[in-house]
PDB file of C-alpha atoms in Angstrom:
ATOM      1  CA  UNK A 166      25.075  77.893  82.582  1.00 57.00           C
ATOM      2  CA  UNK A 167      27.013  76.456  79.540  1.00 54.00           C
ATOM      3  CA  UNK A 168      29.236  79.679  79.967  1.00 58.00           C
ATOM      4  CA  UNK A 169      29.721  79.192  83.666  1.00 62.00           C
ATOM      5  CA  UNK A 170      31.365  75.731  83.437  1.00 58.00           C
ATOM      6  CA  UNK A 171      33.291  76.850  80.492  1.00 63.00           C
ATOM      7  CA  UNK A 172      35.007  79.526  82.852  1.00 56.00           C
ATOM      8  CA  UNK A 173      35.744  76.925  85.667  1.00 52.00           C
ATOM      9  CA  UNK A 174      37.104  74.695  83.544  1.00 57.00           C
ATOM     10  CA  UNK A 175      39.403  77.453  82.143  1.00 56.00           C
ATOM     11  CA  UNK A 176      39.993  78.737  85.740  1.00 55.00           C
ATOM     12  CA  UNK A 177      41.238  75.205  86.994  1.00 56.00           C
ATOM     13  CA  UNK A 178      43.346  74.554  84.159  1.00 52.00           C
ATOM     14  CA  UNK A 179      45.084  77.928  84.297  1.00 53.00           C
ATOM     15  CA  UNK A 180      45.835  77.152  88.098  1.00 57.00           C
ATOM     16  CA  UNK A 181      46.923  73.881  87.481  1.00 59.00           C
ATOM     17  CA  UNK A 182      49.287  75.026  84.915  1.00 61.00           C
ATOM     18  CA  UNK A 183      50.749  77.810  87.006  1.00 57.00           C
ATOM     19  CA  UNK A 184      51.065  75.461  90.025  1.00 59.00           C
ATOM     20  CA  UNK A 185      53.236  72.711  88.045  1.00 57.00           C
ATOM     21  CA  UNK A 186      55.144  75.603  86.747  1.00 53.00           C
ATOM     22  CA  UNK A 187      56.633  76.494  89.944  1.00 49.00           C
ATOM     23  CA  UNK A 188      56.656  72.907  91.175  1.00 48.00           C
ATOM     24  CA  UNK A 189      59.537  72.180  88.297  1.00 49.00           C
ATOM     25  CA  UNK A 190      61.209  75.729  88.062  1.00 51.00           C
ATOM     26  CA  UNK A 191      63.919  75.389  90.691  1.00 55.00           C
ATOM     27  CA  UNK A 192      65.480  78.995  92.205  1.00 53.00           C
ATOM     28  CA  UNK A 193      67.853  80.657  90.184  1.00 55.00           C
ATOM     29  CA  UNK A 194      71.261  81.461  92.171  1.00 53.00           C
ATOM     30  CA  UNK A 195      74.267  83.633  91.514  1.00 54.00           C
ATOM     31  CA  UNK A 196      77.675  81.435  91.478  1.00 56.00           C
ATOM     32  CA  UNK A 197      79.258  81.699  95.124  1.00 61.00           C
ATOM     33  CA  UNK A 198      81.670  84.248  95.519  1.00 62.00           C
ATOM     34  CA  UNK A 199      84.848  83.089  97.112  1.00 66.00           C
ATOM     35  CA  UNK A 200      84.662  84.268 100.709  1.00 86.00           C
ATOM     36  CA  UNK A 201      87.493  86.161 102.074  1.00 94.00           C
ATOM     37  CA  UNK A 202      90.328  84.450 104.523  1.00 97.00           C
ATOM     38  CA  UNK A 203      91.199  86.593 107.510  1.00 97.00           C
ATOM     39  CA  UNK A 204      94.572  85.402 108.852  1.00 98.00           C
ATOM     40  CA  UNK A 205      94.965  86.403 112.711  1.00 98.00           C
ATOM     41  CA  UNK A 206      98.330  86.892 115.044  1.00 98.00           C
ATOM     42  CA  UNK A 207     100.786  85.303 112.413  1.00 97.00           C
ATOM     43  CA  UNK A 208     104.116  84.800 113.839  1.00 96.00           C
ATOM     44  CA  UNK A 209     107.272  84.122 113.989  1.00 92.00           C
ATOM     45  CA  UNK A 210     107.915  82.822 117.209  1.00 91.00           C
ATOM     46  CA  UNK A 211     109.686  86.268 118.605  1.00 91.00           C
ATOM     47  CA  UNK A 212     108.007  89.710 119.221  1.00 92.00           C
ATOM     48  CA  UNK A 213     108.960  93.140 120.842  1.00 91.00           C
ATOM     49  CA  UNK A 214     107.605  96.599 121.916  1.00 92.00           C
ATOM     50  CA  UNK A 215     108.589  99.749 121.396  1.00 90.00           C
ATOM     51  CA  UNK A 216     110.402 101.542 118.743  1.00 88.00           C
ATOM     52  CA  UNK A 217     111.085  98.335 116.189  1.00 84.00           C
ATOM     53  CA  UNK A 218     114.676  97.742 115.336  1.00 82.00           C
ATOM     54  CA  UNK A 219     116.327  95.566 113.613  1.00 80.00           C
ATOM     55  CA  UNK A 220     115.328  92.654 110.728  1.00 86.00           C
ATOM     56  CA  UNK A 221     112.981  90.547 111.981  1.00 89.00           C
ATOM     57  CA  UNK A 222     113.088  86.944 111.072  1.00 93.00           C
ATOM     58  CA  UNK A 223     111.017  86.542 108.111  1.00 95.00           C
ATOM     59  CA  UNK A 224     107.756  84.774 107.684  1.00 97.00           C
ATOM     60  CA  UNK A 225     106.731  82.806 104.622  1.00 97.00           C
ATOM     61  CA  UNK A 226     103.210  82.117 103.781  1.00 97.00           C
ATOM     62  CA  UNK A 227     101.246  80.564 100.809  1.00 97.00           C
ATOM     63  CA  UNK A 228      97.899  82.362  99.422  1.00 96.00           C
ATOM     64  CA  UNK A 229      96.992  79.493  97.510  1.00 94.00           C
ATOM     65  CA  UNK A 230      97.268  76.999 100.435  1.00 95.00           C
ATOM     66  CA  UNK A 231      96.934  79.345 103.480  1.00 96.00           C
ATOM     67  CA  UNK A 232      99.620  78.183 105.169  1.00 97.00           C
ATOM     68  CA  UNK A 233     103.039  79.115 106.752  1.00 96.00           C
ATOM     69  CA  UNK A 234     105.392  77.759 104.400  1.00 96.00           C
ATOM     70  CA  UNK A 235     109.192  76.849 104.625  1.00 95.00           C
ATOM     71  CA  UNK A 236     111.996  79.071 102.948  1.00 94.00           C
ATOM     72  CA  UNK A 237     112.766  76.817 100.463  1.00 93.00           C
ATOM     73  CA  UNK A 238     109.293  75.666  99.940  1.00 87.00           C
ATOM     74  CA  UNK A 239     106.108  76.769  97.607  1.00 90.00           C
ATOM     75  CA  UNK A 240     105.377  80.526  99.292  1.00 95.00           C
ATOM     76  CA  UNK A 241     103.910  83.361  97.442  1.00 95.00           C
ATOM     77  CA  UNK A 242     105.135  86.483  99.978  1.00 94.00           C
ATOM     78  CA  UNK A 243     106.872  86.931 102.706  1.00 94.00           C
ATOM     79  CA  UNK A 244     107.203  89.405 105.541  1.00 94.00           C
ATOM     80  CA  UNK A 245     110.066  90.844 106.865  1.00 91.00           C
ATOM     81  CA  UNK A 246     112.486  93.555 107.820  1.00 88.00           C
ATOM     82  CA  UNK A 247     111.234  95.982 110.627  1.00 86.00           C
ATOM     83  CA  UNK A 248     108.467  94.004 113.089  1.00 89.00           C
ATOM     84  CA  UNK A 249     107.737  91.868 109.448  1.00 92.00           C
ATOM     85  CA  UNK A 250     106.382  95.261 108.144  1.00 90.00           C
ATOM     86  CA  UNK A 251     108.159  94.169 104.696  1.00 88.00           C
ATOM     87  CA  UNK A 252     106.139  92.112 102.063  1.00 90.00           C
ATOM     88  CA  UNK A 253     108.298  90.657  99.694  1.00 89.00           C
ATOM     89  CA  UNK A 254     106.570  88.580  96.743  1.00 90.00           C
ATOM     90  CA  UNK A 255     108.484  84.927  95.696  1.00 91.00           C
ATOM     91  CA  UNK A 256     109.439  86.577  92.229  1.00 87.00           C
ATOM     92  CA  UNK A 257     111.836  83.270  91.682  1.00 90.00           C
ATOM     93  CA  UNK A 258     108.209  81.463  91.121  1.00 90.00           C
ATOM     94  CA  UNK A 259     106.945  84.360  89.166  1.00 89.00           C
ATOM     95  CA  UNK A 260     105.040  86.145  92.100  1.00 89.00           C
ATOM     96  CA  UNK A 261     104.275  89.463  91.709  1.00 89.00           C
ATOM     97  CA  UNK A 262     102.960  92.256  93.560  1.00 88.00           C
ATOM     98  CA  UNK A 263     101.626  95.634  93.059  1.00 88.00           C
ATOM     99  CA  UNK A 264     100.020  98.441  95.927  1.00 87.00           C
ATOM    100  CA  UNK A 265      96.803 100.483  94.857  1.00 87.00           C
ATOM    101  CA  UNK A 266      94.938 103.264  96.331  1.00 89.00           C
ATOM    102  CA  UNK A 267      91.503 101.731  96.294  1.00 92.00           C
ATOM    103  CA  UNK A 268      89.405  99.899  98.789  1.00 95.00           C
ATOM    104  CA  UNK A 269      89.693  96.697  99.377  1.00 96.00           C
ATOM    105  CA  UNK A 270      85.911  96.033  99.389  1.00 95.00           C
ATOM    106  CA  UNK A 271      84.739  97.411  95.717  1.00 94.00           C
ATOM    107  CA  UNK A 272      87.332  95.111  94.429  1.00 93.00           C
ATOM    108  CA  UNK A 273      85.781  91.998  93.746  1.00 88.00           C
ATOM    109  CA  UNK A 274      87.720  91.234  90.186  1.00 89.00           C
ATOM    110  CA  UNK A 275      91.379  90.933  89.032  1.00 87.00           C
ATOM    111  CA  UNK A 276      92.550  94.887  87.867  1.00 85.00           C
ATOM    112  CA  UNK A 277      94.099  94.937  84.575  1.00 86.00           C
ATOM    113  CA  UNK A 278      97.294  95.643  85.616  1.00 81.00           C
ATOM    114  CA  UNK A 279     100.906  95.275  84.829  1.00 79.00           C
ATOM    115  CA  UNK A 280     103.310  93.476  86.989  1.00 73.00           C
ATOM    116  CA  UNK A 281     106.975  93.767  86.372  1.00 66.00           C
ATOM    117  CA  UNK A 282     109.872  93.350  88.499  1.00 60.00           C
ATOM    118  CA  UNK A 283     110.550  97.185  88.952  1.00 54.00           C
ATOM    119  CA  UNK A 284     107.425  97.560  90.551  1.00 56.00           C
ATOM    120  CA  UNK A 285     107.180  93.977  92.386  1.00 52.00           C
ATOM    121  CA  UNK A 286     109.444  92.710  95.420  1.00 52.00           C
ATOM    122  CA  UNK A 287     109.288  94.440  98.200  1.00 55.00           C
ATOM    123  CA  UNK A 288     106.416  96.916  99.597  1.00 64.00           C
ATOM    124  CA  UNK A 289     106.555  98.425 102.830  1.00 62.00           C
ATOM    125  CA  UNK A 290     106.124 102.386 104.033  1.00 59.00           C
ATOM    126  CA  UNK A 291     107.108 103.844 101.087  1.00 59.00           C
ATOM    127  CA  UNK A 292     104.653 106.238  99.082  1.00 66.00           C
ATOM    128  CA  UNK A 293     103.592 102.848  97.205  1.00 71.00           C
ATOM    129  CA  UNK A 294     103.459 101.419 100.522  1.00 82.00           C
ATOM    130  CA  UNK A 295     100.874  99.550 103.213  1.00 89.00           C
ATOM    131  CA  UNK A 296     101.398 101.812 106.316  1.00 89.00           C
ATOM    132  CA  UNK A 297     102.709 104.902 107.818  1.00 87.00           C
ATOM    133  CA  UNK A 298     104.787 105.116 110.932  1.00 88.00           C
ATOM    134  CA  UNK A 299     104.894 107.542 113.685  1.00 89.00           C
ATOM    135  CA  UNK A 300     108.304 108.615 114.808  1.00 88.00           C
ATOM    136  CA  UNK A 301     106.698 110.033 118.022  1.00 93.00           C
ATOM    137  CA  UNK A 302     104.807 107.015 119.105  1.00 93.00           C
ATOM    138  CA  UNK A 303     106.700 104.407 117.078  1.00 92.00           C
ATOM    139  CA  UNK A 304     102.764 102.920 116.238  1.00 94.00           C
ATOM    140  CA  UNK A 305     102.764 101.058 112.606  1.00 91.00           C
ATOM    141  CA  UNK A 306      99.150 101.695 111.238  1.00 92.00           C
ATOM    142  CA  UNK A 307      97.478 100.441 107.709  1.00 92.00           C
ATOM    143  CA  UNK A 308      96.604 103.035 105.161  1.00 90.00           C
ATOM    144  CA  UNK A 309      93.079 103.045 104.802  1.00 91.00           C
ATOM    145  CA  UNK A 310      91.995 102.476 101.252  1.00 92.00           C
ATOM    146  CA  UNK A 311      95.488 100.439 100.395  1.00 91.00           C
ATOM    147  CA  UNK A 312      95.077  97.078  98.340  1.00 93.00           C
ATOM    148  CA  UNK A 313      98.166  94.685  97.712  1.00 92.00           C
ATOM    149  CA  UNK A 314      97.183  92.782  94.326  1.00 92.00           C
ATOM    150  CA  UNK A 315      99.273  89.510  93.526  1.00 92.00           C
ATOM    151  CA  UNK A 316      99.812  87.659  90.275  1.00 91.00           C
ATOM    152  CA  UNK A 317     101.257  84.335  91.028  1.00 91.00           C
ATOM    153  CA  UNK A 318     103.735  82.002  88.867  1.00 88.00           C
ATOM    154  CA  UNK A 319     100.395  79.596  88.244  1.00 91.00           C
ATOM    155  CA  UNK A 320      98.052  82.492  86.859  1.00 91.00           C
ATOM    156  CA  UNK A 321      96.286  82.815  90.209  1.00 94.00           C
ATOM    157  CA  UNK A 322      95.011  86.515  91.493  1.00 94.00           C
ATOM    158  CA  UNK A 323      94.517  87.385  95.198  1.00 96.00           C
ATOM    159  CA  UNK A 324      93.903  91.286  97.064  1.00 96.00           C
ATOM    160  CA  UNK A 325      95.350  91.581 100.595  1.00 96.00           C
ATOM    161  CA  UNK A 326      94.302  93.703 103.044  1.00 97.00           C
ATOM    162  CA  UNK A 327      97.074  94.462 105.636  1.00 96.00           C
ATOM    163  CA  UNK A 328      95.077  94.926 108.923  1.00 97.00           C
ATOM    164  CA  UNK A 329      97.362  95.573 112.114  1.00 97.00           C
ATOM    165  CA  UNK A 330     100.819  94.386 113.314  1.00 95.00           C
ATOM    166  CA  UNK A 331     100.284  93.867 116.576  1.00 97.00           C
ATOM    167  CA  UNK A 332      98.819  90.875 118.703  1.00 97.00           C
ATOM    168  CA  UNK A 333      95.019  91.035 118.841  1.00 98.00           C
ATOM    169  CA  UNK A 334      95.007  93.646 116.210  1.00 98.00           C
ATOM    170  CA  UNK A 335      93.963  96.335 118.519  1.00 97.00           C
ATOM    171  CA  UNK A 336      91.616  99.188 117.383  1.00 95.00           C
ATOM    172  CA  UNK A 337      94.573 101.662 118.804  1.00 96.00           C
ATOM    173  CA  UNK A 338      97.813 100.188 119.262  1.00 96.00           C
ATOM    174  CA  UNK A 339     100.558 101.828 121.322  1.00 96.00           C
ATOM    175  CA  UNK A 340     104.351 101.058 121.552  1.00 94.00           C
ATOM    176  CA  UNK A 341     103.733  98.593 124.166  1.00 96.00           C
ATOM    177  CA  UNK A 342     101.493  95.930 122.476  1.00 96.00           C
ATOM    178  CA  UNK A 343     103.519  93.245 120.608  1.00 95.00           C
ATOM    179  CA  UNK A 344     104.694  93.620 116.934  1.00 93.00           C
ATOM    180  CA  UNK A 345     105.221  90.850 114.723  1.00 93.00           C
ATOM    181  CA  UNK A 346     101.895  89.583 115.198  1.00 96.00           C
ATOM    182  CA  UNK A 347     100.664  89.723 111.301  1.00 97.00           C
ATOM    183  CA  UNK A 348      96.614  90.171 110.650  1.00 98.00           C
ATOM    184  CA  UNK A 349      95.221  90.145 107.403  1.00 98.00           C
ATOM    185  CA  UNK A 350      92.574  89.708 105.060  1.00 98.00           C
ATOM    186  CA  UNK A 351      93.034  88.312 101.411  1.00 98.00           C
ATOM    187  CA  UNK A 352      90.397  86.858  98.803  1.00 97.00           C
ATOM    188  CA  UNK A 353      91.368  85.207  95.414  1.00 96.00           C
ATOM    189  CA  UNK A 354      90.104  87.567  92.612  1.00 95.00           C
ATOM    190  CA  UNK A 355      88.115  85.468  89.335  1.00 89.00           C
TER     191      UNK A 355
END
């Protein structure tokens, strides 16, 4: 009998411990990640069909704000030339830019890489370029599996995702939707 309320005793302690164990042990989290910003139809007021010609009037926009900015103002790229196809980084701040062929997804740190101004300024459909152009159909299309990394003046990282030109960002564009309509996705890298 002696042995019986020996083991109850033992029993209701060993509960009673493991209950105000949990009771103070509060849920481990990971940190938050940053989420992702997708910007949608950014213009610049004009658009056009077809085969694109001529500069287009450039748009300025901030990362670290996620904003439009002003010429003269605190941007980190801007798009321009053909239907805004251009990115150009704000180098007189000490943007910089560099293309890579890896998906944008499995990238959820800065690279080690090297920015210089050789390699920074200006990225459009070149073979360190965002998209590819048909001459047939005059369609401007993303490269899948393209990443634009950024450095800017204030130590900051950021990966861009270029995702259509056109307004509504359609699945399959043709020469008759609307260019300059810019859709993207970026996310600041730790």
């Amino acid at each position: 009998m002696l042995m019986i309320k020996e083991t109850v005793y033992f029993l209701a302690l060993l509960l009673f411990i493991l209950s105000s164990c949990s009771k103070n042990e509060e849920p481990r989290s990971e940190p938050d990640k940053p989420q992702d910003i997708f910007v949608r139809d950014l213009n610049n007021g004009h658009f056009s069909t077809g085969q694109p010609s001529g500069i287009a009037k450039p748009i300025y926009f901030s990362l670290q704000k996620n904003a439009e900015a002003k010429a003269d103002g605190d941007w980190d790229i801007a798009f321009t030339g053909l239907a805004n196809t251009l990115i150009v980084s704000n180098s007189k701040v000490g943007t910089w830019m560099k293309v890579l062929n890896v998906d944008y997804d499995k990238i959820d740190r800065k690279p080690s890489l090297s920015y210089s101004e050789a390699e920074s300024g200006n990225i459009a459909n070149y073979e360190n370029g965002w998209y590819t152009y048909d001459v047939q159909t005059h369609v401007v299309e993303p490269i899948k599996g393209k990443t634009i990394f950024l450095r800017t003046g204030n130590g900051k990282y950021y990966k861009i995702k270029m995702i259509s030109i056109y307004e509504g960002a359609p699945a399959y564009p043709t020469s008759s939707d609307k260019t300059t309509f810019l859709t993207f996705q970026f996310g600041e890298l730790e």
